[in-house]
Amino acid sequence: MGDQVQLLHRLVEEREDELLELVEELVRFRTPSPPARNTKKAQQFVEQFLKEIDFDTDMWDVYPGDPNVVGTRKGLNPDTHQSLILNGHIDVAEVDEGNEEWKYNPFEPVMDNGRMYCRGTADMKGGLAGALFAVNLLHEQGIHLPGDLIFQSVIGEEVGEAGTLECCKRGYNADLAVVVDTSDLNIQGQGGLITGWITVKSPQTYHDAMRRNMIHAGGGVKGASAIEKMMKVIDGLQELEKHWAVTKSYPGFPVGMNTINPAVIEGGRHAAFVADECRLWITVHFYPDEDHDTVAEEVENHIRRVAQADPWLRENPPMFEWGGTSMIEDRGEIFPSLDIDENGKGTKVLQASHKEVLGEAAPVSMSPTVTDGGWLGDAGIPTLIYGPGDLQNAHAVNESVSVEQLVQFTKVMISLIYNWCSEERKDDANVI
């Protein structure tokens, strides 16, 4: 480890209070999503921070009141040296202050027994602050590296609005991206996720007094309750989920992580009607060797076979809608999966950077949840997930993060940026 990096690591320890003040400033911005449309002030703060350390900034609205911020610091030799994206989301999980029993104000940070408590500390403003503090120290020490450094603070991750996808569409690219989201300092990939709506709809609407005629011999009415028929669809989904658990697996995941969750059901008009429509909102998790279109097709094909076995559903087959760009705007989302290579160059450099700080290589694993990392991977950017905080605290009441881990993470970011952006690019290298 070079003398410059050792000095920077010491500065993180000596200026721990400044690091924590930066986390506190970020978490005080109320950016829960939903309701969203509330990140502008927080993003203006990030943009100004980046401007003051000589980043060229780009801020644009993804949705009104929810802008992305990207800062770029061009390297001294960008054509020949490796570039790096640091990516994180500024929105945090929703808070129901009227019904959740928070020990402290969820938007006023409190230190207690070596942990900082506040919404967003673990997921993931702690990671954003640590990465910002790392690039700030590099700037203060006059370290201008050969490779480009790109910092992305994005919106919408909590509700599938994929601010990161918008960065990719805008043309931002690099030789490696690190999503500084909640991973407990594990280097991670992830499975994927897609939501879908399944609709069962009757061509006729009946008064509830007609139910007897629909279900008893000689009644003469060929009708059905859409709610009751949706029960058969749910049974079919459970059969497929069990089949996947037996027939599919992927290294790094517990068996059966590819679940089909019947999350929300809506149906019927009111008690005086036989339900003529029922809609089921499902969430489907899949492995890194699958994609959301193929998985959605598998679900559709199976449920269509289920419908063929039922006389009424055969004539009134279920309808499907998949994905979406926002859980708020169109009640749907997609998170692509992200595979990683334990022997890839990016993984090795991040492991070595972790080892410089913690004395051992970082564990490599697969996240049981999802992040925006899949969008970067889909754009052809080798991507890793690595950040402070753990999933027990993400989205939790009394969310908190370890101060010691924040310090460790910030040091690792310094080493990663220095090590990665100092190396010459090798176009044939396997970087992940």
Tab-separated table of C-alpha atoms in Angstrom:
chain	number	residue	atom	x	y	z
A	1	MET	CA	0.000	0.000	0.000
A	2	GLY	CA	1.465	3.352	-1.066
A	3	ASP	CA	2.367	6.171	1.288
A	4	GLN	CA	-0.372	8.395	-0.168
A	5	VAL	CA	-3.060	5.804	0.492
A	6	GLN	CA	-1.786	5.191	4.039
A	7	LEU	CA	-1.969	8.930	4.688
A	8	LEU	CA	-5.523	9.080	3.377
A	9	HIS	CA	-6.549	6.156	5.583
A	10	ARG	CA	-5.148	7.967	8.624
A	11	LEU	CA	-7.062	11.087	7.639
A	12	VAL	CA	-10.326	9.102	7.598
A	13	GLU	CA	-9.666	8.040	11.197
A	14	GLU	CA	-8.580	11.515	12.310
A	15	ARG	CA	-11.569	13.153	10.637
A	16	GLU	CA	-14.201	10.592	11.537
A	17	ASP	CA	-16.391	13.358	12.941
A	18	GLU	CA	-16.452	15.063	9.528
A	19	LEU	CA	-17.447	11.805	7.845
A	20	LEU	CA	-20.297	11.343	10.317
A	21	GLU	CA	-21.387	14.958	9.841
A	22	LEU	CA	-21.650	14.290	6.123
A	23	VAL	CA	-23.816	11.207	6.753
A	24	GLU	CA	-25.962	13.290	9.108
A	25	GLU	CA	-26.426	16.011	6.505
A	26	LEU	CA	-27.600	13.501	3.921
A	27	VAL	CA	-30.016	11.593	6.162
A	28	ARG	CA	-31.660	14.816	7.375
A	29	PHE	CA	-32.985	15.348	3.871
A	30	ARG	CA	-36.407	13.701	3.862
A	31	THR	CA	-36.312	11.600	0.709
A	32	PRO	CA	-38.603	8.622	1.395
A	33	SER	CA	-39.986	6.859	-1.662
A	34	PRO	CA	-42.906	6.599	-1.711
A	35	PRO	CA	-44.101	9.330	-1.760
A	36	ALA	CA	-40.996	10.432	-3.772
A	37	ARG	CA	-40.694	13.679	-5.756
A	38	ASN	CA	-38.698	15.039	-2.819
A	39	THR	CA	-34.990	14.610	-3.633
A	40	LYS	CA	-34.188	17.942	-5.304
A	41	LYS	CA	-32.657	19.648	-2.257
A	42	ALA	CA	-30.602	16.581	-1.379
A	43	GLN	CA	-29.367	16.282	-4.960
A	44	GLN	CA	-28.503	19.974	-5.072
A	45	PHE	CA	-26.371	19.392	-1.980
A	46	VAL	CA	-24.584	16.472	-3.690
A	47	GLU	CA	-24.095	18.481	-6.869
A	48	GLN	CA	-22.568	21.410	-4.959
A	49	PHE	CA	-20.307	19.046	-3.015
A	50	LEU	CA	-19.005	17.574	-6.261
A	51	LYS	CA	-18.536	20.982	-7.889
A	52	GLU	CA	-16.398	22.147	-4.970
A	53	ILE	CA	-13.976	19.275	-5.543
A	54	ASP	CA	-13.595	19.945	-9.274
A	55	PHE	CA	-16.131	17.533	-10.722
A	56	ASP	CA	-18.073	18.540	-13.813
A	57	THR	CA	-21.706	17.979	-12.890
A	58	ASP	CA	-24.834	17.033	-14.775
A	59	MET	CA	-28.228	17.279	-13.039
A	60	TRP	CA	-31.515	16.531	-14.795
A	61	ASP	CA	-35.054	15.644	-13.748
A	62	VAL	CA	-36.019	12.006	-14.099
A	63	TYR	CA	-39.383	12.950	-12.582
A	64	PRO	CA	-40.395	16.460	-11.463
A	65	GLY	CA	-38.690	17.052	-8.106
A	66	ASP	CA	-36.512	13.949	-8.477
A	67	PRO	CA	-33.304	14.732	-10.408
A	68	ASN	CA	-30.264	12.557	-11.015
A	69	VAL	CA	-26.809	13.989	-10.346
A	70	VAL	CA	-23.678	12.758	-12.112
A	71	GLY	CA	-20.243	14.200	-11.399
A	72	THR	CA	-17.257	13.472	-13.648
A	73	ARG	CA	-13.617	14.127	-12.869
A	74	LYS	CA	-11.602	13.520	-15.991
A	75	GLY	CA	-8.377	11.606	-15.516
A	76	LEU	CA	-4.956	12.815	-16.585
A	77	ASN	CA	-4.688	9.971	-19.126
A	78	PRO	CA	-8.248	8.782	-19.713
A	79	ASP	CA	-7.530	7.151	-23.079
A	80	THR	CA	-5.063	4.692	-21.581
A	81	HIS	CA	-6.193	4.231	-17.954
A	82	GLN	CA	-9.175	2.546	-16.315
A	83	SER	CA	-12.325	4.472	-15.460
A	84	LEU	CA	-14.624	3.938	-12.481
A	85	ILE	CA	-18.267	4.657	-11.675
A	86	LEU	CA	-19.383	4.950	-8.054
A	87	ASN	CA	-23.169	4.671	-7.923
A	88	GLY	CA	-25.770	5.034	-5.185
A	89	HIS	CA	-29.382	6.117	-4.690
A	90	ILE	CA	-30.484	9.160	-2.703
A	91	ASP	CA	-34.048	7.962	-2.002
A	92	VAL	CA	-34.793	5.929	1.131
A	93	ALA	CA	-37.520	3.506	2.184
A	94	GLU	CA	-40.865	4.939	3.211
A	95	VAL	CA	-41.631	5.773	6.838
A	96	ASP	CA	-45.069	5.445	8.453
A	97	GLU	CA	-44.464	7.719	11.428
A	98	GLY	CA	-48.018	7.287	12.694
A	99	ASN	CA	-47.820	3.509	12.995
A	100	GLU	CA	-44.125	2.645	13.379
A	101	GLU	CA	-42.489	2.710	16.813
A	102	TRP	CA	-39.201	4.504	16.212
A	103	LYS	CA	-36.881	4.879	19.187
A	104	TYR	CA	-35.687	8.184	17.720
A	105	ASN	CA	-36.986	10.634	15.134
A	106	PRO	CA	-36.522	8.711	11.840
A	107	PHE	CA	-35.079	11.790	10.121
A	108	GLU	CA	-32.912	13.138	12.948
A	109	PRO	CA	-29.661	11.151	13.302
A	110	VAL	CA	-28.686	9.932	16.759
A	111	MET	CA	-25.469	8.229	17.882
A	112	ASP	CA	-25.919	5.318	20.281
A	113	ASN	CA	-23.348	2.666	21.231
A	114	GLY	CA	-21.224	3.008	18.111
A	115	ARG	CA	-24.125	3.164	15.669
A	116	MET	CA	-25.910	5.977	13.888
A	117	TYR	CA	-29.704	5.686	13.899
A	118	CYS	CA	-31.818	7.317	11.181
A	119	ARG	CA	-33.753	6.324	8.081
A	120	GLY	CA	-31.283	5.841	5.247
A	121	THR	CA	-28.147	5.237	7.303
A	122	ALA	CA	-27.845	1.607	6.154
A	123	ASP	CA	-29.782	1.915	2.880
A	124	MET	CA	-27.890	3.760	1.621
A	125	LYS	CA	-26.851	7.293	2.461
A	126	GLY	CA	-24.064	5.898	4.626
A	127	GLY	CA	-22.522	4.418	1.473
A	128	LEU	CA	-23.069	7.620	-0.507
A	129	ALA	CA	-21.459	9.719	2.228
A	130	GLY	CA	-18.459	7.401	2.567
A	131	ALA	CA	-17.832	7.482	-1.174
A	132	LEU	CA	-18.188	11.287	-1.268
A	133	PHE	CA	-15.811	11.659	1.668
A	134	ALA	CA	-13.274	9.419	-0.053
A	135	VAL	CA	-13.245	11.469	-3.262
A	136	ASN	CA	-13.077	14.657	-1.197
A	137	LEU	CA	-9.922	13.493	0.618
A	138	LEU	CA	-8.291	12.540	-2.676
A	139	HIS	CA	-9.021	16.038	-3.965
A	140	GLU	CA	-7.747	17.755	-0.812
A	141	GLN	CA	-4.445	15.922	-1.077
A	142	GLY	CA	-4.037	17.035	-4.682
A	143	ILE	CA	-4.276	13.476	-6.046
A	144	HIS	CA	-5.389	13.592	-9.669
A	145	LEU	CA	-5.451	10.074	-11.058
A	146	PRO	CA	-4.932	8.966	-14.672
A	147	GLY	CA	-8.368	7.355	-15.113
A	148	ASP	CA	-11.797	9.011	-15.136
A	149	LEU	CA	-13.894	8.955	-11.953
A	150	ILE	CA	-17.678	9.232	-12.283
A	151	PHE	CA	-19.970	9.689	-9.271
A	152	GLN	CA	-23.690	8.927	-9.714
A	153	SER	CA	-26.328	9.898	-7.150
A	154	VAL	CA	-29.583	8.570	-8.558
A	155	ILE	CA	-33.268	8.595	-7.681
A	156	GLY	CA	-36.016	6.035	-7.611
A	157	GLU	CA	-34.293	2.796	-6.644
A	158	GLU	CA	-36.754	2.084	-3.828
A	159	VAL	CA	-39.730	2.092	-6.207
A	160	GLY	CA	-38.188	0.695	-9.391
A	161	GLU	CA	-37.812	4.073	-11.092
A	162	ALA	CA	-34.270	3.168	-12.154
A	163	GLY	CA	-32.441	6.476	-12.064
A	164	THR	CA	-29.387	4.376	-12.856
A	165	LEU	CA	-30.964	3.214	-16.122
A	166	GLU	CA	-31.404	6.871	-17.054
A	167	CYS	CA	-27.673	7.435	-16.471
A	168	CYS	CA	-26.925	4.565	-18.840
A	169	LYS	CA	-29.305	5.984	-21.453
A	170	ARG	CA	-27.516	9.329	-21.109
A	171	GLY	CA	-24.294	7.635	-22.182
A	172	TYR	CA	-22.330	7.317	-18.940
A	173	ASN	CA	-19.922	4.395	-19.149
A	174	ALA	CA	-16.790	3.069	-17.435
A	175	ASP	CA	-14.490	0.074	-17.172
A	176	LEU	CA	-15.954	-0.809	-13.766
A	177	ALA	CA	-18.924	0.291	-11.659
A	178	VAL	CA	-19.364	-0.202	-7.930
A	179	VAL	CA	-22.849	0.238	-6.487
A	180	VAL	CA	-22.239	1.313	-2.877
A	181	ASP	CA	-25.511	-0.186	-1.646
A	182	THR	CA	-26.147	-2.260	1.458
A	183	SER	CA	-23.955	-5.390	1.380
A	184	ASP	CA	-22.285	-5.552	4.818
A	185	LEU	CA	-18.933	-5.085	3.007
A	186	ASN	CA	-19.481	-8.216	0.902
A	187	ILE	CA	-18.747	-8.051	-2.812
A	188	GLN	CA	-22.025	-9.103	-4.358
A	189	GLY	CA	-23.986	-9.869	-7.471
A	190	GLN	CA	-27.726	-10.388	-7.404
A	191	GLY	CA	-30.680	-12.202	-8.847
A	192	GLY	CA	-33.325	-10.338	-10.778
A	193	LEU	CA	-36.925	-9.335	-10.140
A	194	ILE	CA	-39.993	-8.551	-12.182
A	195	THR	CA	-43.500	-7.675	-11.059
A	196	GLY	CA	-46.613	-8.614	-12.955
A	197	TRP	CA	-50.382	-8.303	-12.892
A	198	ILE	CA	-52.608	-11.302	-13.664
A	199	THR	CA	-56.235	-10.426	-14.423
A	200	VAL	CA	-59.247	-12.741	-14.476
A	201	LYS	CA	-62.322	-11.055	-15.943
A	202	SER	CA	-65.872	-12.273	-16.544
A	203	PRO	CA	-67.660	-11.164	-19.733
A	204	GLN	CA	-70.892	-10.821	-17.722
A	205	THR	CA	-71.766	-9.079	-14.469
A	206	TYR	CA	-74.313	-10.697	-12.125
A	207	HIS	CA	-76.256	-9.686	-9.019
A	208	ASP	CA	-75.194	-11.758	-6.026
A	209	ALA	CA	-78.719	-13.237	-5.918
A	210	MET	CA	-77.766	-15.098	-9.100
A	211	ARG	CA	-74.981	-17.010	-7.355
A	212	ARG	CA	-77.245	-20.017	-6.670
A	213	ASN	CA	-78.033	-20.291	-10.378
A	214	MET	CA	-74.299	-20.256	-11.179
A	215	ILE	CA	-73.189	-22.994	-8.793
A	216	HIS	CA	-76.064	-25.499	-8.545
A	217	ALA	CA	-77.263	-28.081	-11.035
A	218	GLY	CA	-80.039	-26.794	-13.233
A	219	GLY	CA	-79.307	-23.171	-12.412
A	220	GLY	CA	-78.881	-22.366	-16.082
A	221	VAL	CA	-76.340	-19.565	-15.655
A	222	LYS	CA	-72.849	-20.164	-16.987
A	223	GLY	CA	-70.888	-17.733	-14.858
A	224	ALA	CA	-68.178	-17.643	-12.229
A	225	SER	CA	-66.676	-15.501	-9.535
A	226	ALA	CA	-63.381	-14.007	-10.754
A	227	ILE	CA	-62.096	-14.134	-7.186
A	228	GLU	CA	-62.728	-17.869	-6.922
A	229	LYS	CA	-61.135	-18.495	-10.302
A	230	MET	CA	-58.099	-16.482	-9.226
A	231	MET	CA	-57.684	-19.033	-6.418
A	232	LYS	CA	-56.900	-21.622	-9.107
A	233	VAL	CA	-54.335	-19.254	-10.605
A	234	ILE	CA	-52.681	-18.842	-7.193
A	235	ASP	CA	-52.580	-22.626	-6.768
A	236	GLY	CA	-50.909	-22.843	-10.163
A	237	LEU	CA	-48.309	-20.242	-9.206
A	238	GLN	CA	-47.484	-22.202	-6.056
A	239	GLU	CA	-47.036	-25.383	-8.105
A	240	LEU	CA	-44.641	-23.588	-10.469
A	241	GLU	CA	-42.725	-22.048	-7.568
A	242	LYS	CA	-42.206	-25.498	-6.033
A	243	HIS	CA	-41.168	-26.904	-9.407
A	244	TRP	CA	-38.559	-24.144	-9.801
A	245	ALA	CA	-37.227	-24.834	-6.303
A	246	VAL	CA	-36.593	-28.463	-7.301
A	247	THR	CA	-35.303	-27.922	-10.839
A	248	LYS	CA	-33.390	-24.622	-10.653
A	249	SER	CA	-30.464	-23.420	-8.561
A	250	TYR	CA	-27.503	-21.059	-8.810
A	251	PRO	CA	-24.184	-20.860	-6.958
A	252	GLY	CA	-24.269	-18.418	-4.071
A	253	PHE	CA	-28.024	-18.610	-3.501
A	254	PRO	CA	-29.962	-20.775	-1.057
A	255	VAL	CA	-32.155	-23.268	-2.894
A	256	GLY	CA	-35.581	-21.813	-3.568
A	257	MET	CA	-34.639	-18.132	-3.803
A	258	ASN	CA	-36.505	-17.958	-7.140
A	259	THR	CA	-39.893	-17.269	-5.564
A	260	ILE	CA	-43.274	-16.175	-6.905
A	261	ASN	CA	-44.946	-13.944	-4.332
A	262	PRO	CA	-48.703	-13.214	-4.616
A	263	ALA	CA	-48.317	-9.767	-3.085
A	264	VAL	CA	-51.596	-7.884	-3.634
A	265	ILE	CA	-55.061	-8.988	-4.714
A	266	GLU	CA	-57.885	-6.723	-5.876
A	267	GLY	CA	-61.306	-7.944	-6.904
A	268	GLY	CA	-65.040	-7.454	-6.897
A	269	ARG	CA	-67.265	-4.377	-6.777
A	270	HIS	CA	-69.179	-4.764	-3.505
A	271	ALA	CA	-71.233	-7.350	-1.633
A	272	ALA	CA	-74.269	-7.152	-3.940
A	273	PHE	CA	-72.326	-8.392	-6.981
A	274	VAL	CA	-70.644	-11.598	-8.006
A	275	ALA	CA	-67.020	-10.568	-8.543
A	276	ASP	CA	-66.618	-9.991	-12.269
A	277	GLU	CA	-62.916	-9.056	-12.146
A	278	CYS	CA	-59.927	-9.964	-10.008
A	279	ARG	CA	-56.334	-8.739	-10.343
A	280	LEU	CA	-53.300	-10.320	-8.693
A	281	TRP	CA	-49.991	-8.448	-8.311
A	282	ILE	CA	-47.048	-10.829	-8.151
A	283	THR	CA	-43.312	-10.466	-7.625
A	284	VAL	CA	-41.045	-12.996	-9.334
A	285	HIS	CA	-37.395	-13.465	-8.345
A	286	PHE	CA	-35.018	-15.186	-10.756
A	287	TYR	CA	-31.367	-16.234	-10.952
A	288	PRO	CA	-28.476	-14.504	-12.768
A	289	ASP	CA	-28.543	-17.005	-15.642
A	290	GLU	CA	-32.135	-15.988	-16.483
A	291	ASP	CA	-33.770	-12.815	-17.783
A	292	HIS	CA	-37.088	-11.220	-16.910
A	293	ASP	CA	-38.709	-11.789	-20.325
A	294	THR	CA	-38.001	-15.537	-20.286
A	295	VAL	CA	-39.192	-15.932	-16.705
A	296	ALA	CA	-42.397	-14.004	-17.410
A	297	GLU	CA	-43.036	-16.266	-20.394
A	298	GLU	CA	-42.593	-19.350	-18.187
A	299	VAL	CA	-45.200	-18.052	-15.750
A	300	GLU	CA	-47.650	-17.236	-18.525
A	301	ASN	CA	-47.286	-20.613	-20.204
A	302	HIS	CA	-47.844	-22.473	-16.942
A	303	ILE	CA	-50.919	-20.465	-15.954
A	304	ARG	CA	-52.379	-20.884	-19.439
A	305	ARG	CA	-52.063	-24.656	-18.987
A	306	VAL	CA	-53.819	-24.343	-15.631
A	307	ALA	CA	-56.603	-22.371	-17.316
A	308	GLN	CA	-57.022	-25.047	-20.008
A	309	ALA	CA	-57.943	-27.533	-17.278
A	310	ASP	CA	-60.826	-25.361	-16.054
A	311	PRO	CA	-63.953	-25.098	-18.270
A	312	TRP	CA	-64.653	-21.438	-17.430
A	313	LEU	CA	-61.015	-20.231	-17.482
A	314	ARG	CA	-60.525	-22.038	-20.799
A	315	GLU	CA	-63.071	-19.652	-22.328
A	316	ASN	CA	-61.974	-16.650	-20.247
A	317	PRO	CA	-58.204	-17.023	-19.964
A	318	PRO	CA	-56.142	-14.920	-17.561
A	319	MET	CA	-54.483	-11.778	-18.933
A	320	PHE	CA	-50.942	-10.664	-18.095
A	321	GLU	CA	-49.106	-7.351	-17.746
A	322	TRP	CA	-45.409	-7.392	-16.886
A	323	GLY	CA	-42.903	-4.975	-15.441
A	324	GLY	CA	-43.131	-1.223	-15.417
A	325	THR	CA	-40.955	1.808	-14.832
A	326	SER	CA	-42.304	2.877	-11.456
A	327	MET	CA	-44.163	1.348	-8.526
A	328	ILE	CA	-45.713	4.798	-8.059
A	329	GLU	CA	-46.626	5.737	-11.635
A	330	ASP	CA	-47.600	2.397	-13.179
A	331	ARG	CA	-47.397	-0.082	-10.271
A	332	GLY	CA	-44.616	-2.178	-11.715
A	333	GLU	CA	-40.854	-2.593	-11.769
A	334	ILE	CA	-37.962	-4.585	-13.205
A	335	PHE	CA	-34.540	-5.229	-11.689
A	336	PRO	CA	-32.185	-7.133	-14.004
A	337	SER	CA	-29.927	-9.740	-12.428
A	338	LEU	CA	-26.173	-9.219	-12.029
A	339	ASP	CA	-23.619	-12.006	-12.228
A	340	ILE	CA	-20.010	-11.581	-11.074
A	341	ASP	CA	-16.755	-13.460	-11.545
A	342	GLU	CA	-14.755	-14.152	-8.388
A	343	ASN	CA	-11.603	-14.246	-10.482
A	344	GLY	CA	-12.347	-11.128	-12.511
A	345	LYS	CA	-10.040	-8.129	-12.383
A	346	GLY	CA	-12.567	-5.789	-10.778
A	347	THR	CA	-13.362	-8.318	-8.076
A	348	LYS	CA	-9.663	-8.879	-7.365
A	349	VAL	CA	-8.884	-5.160	-7.121
A	350	LEU	CA	-11.834	-4.548	-4.789
A	351	GLN	CA	-10.855	-7.576	-2.688
A	352	ALA	CA	-7.290	-6.294	-2.440
A	353	SER	CA	-8.552	-2.827	-1.462
A	354	HIS	CA	-10.747	-4.411	1.201
A	355	LYS	CA	-7.792	-6.451	2.447
A	356	GLU	CA	-5.629	-3.320	2.777
A	357	VAL	CA	-8.138	-2.067	5.343
A	358	LEU	CA	-9.581	-5.142	7.050
A	359	GLY	CA	-6.674	-7.566	6.717
A	360	GLU	CA	-8.537	-10.187	4.675
A	361	ALA	CA	-10.176	-10.447	1.277
A	362	ALA	CA	-13.805	-9.409	1.115
A	363	PRO	CA	-16.357	-12.229	0.992
A	364	VAL	CA	-17.936	-12.718	-2.435
A	365	SER	CA	-21.618	-13.619	-2.358
A	366	MET	CA	-24.998	-13.106	-3.961
A	367	SER	CA	-27.424	-10.580	-2.518
A	368	PRO	CA	-30.861	-11.951	-1.596
A	369	THR	CA	-32.334	-8.588	-2.587
A	370	VAL	CA	-31.972	-6.349	-5.646
A	371	THR	CA	-30.251	-3.067	-6.476
A	372	ASP	CA	-29.760	-0.873	-9.540
A	373	GLY	CA	-26.563	-2.809	-10.283
A	374	GLY	CA	-28.338	-4.963	-12.849
A	375	TRP	CA	-29.011	-1.934	-15.062
A	376	LEU	CA	-25.297	-1.122	-15.176
A	377	GLY	CA	-24.516	-4.744	-15.987
A	378	ASP	CA	-27.181	-4.771	-18.711
A	379	ALA	CA	-25.479	-1.716	-20.232
A	380	GLY	CA	-22.279	-3.741	-20.582
A	381	ILE	CA	-20.480	-2.172	-17.629
A	382	PRO	CA	-18.746	-4.703	-15.333
A	383	THR	CA	-20.456	-4.054	-11.998
A	384	LEU	CA	-20.062	-5.037	-8.337
A	385	ILE	CA	-22.211	-4.280	-5.284
A	386	TYR	CA	-20.228	-3.259	-2.201
A	387	GLY	CA	-21.369	-1.033	0.641
A	388	PRO	CA	-21.798	-0.579	4.387
A	389	GLY	CA	-24.919	-1.580	6.296
A	390	ASP	CA	-26.812	-4.859	6.482
A	391	LEU	CA	-30.209	-6.037	5.297
A	392	GLN	CA	-31.445	-6.452	8.877
A	393	ASN	CA	-31.377	-2.647	9.073
A	394	ALA	CA	-32.348	-1.721	5.525
A	395	HIS	CA	-36.016	-0.586	5.508
A	396	ALA	CA	-36.255	-1.436	9.219
A	397	VAL	CA	-37.780	0.581	12.033
A	398	ASN	CA	-34.847	2.045	14.003
A	399	GLU	CA	-32.546	1.662	10.982
A	400	SER	CA	-28.883	2.110	11.890
A	401	VAL	CA	-25.341	1.588	10.645
A	402	SER	CA	-22.066	0.819	12.397
A	403	VAL	CA	-19.705	3.788	12.615
A	404	GLU	CA	-16.721	1.440	12.492
A	405	GLN	CA	-18.019	-0.059	9.250
A	406	LEU	CA	-18.558	3.393	7.737
A	407	VAL	CA	-14.925	4.239	8.459
A	408	GLN	CA	-13.742	0.926	7.029
A	409	PHE	CA	-15.845	1.394	3.905
A	410	THR	CA	-14.508	4.904	3.304
A	411	LYS	CA	-10.939	3.635	3.507
A	412	VAL	CA	-11.725	0.843	1.058
A	413	MET	CA	-13.205	3.363	-1.381
A	414	ILE	CA	-10.000	5.402	-1.220
A	415	SER	CA	-7.916	2.332	-2.010
A	416	LEU	CA	-10.264	1.191	-4.783
A	417	ILE	CA	-10.351	4.572	-6.522
A	418	TYR	CA	-6.584	4.967	-6.237
A	419	ASN	CA	-5.768	1.417	-7.317
A	420	TRP	CA	-8.269	1.100	-10.150
A	421	CYS	CA	-7.885	4.526	-11.749
A	422	SER	CA	-4.078	4.264	-11.625
A	423	GLU	CA	-3.909	1.162	-13.825
A	424	GLU	CA	-3.545	1.138	-17.573
A	425	ARG	CA	-6.474	-0.292	-19.470
A	426	LYS	CA	-6.082	-3.708	-21.035
A	427	ASP	CA	-8.868	-4.121	-23.542
A	428	ASP	CA	-8.792	-7.907	-23.439
A	429	ALA	CA	-8.907	-8.093	-19.634
A	430	ASN	CA	-11.703	-9.892	-17.830
A	431	VAL	CA	-12.549	-7.034	-15.486
A	432	ILE	CA	-15.310	-8.505	-13.379
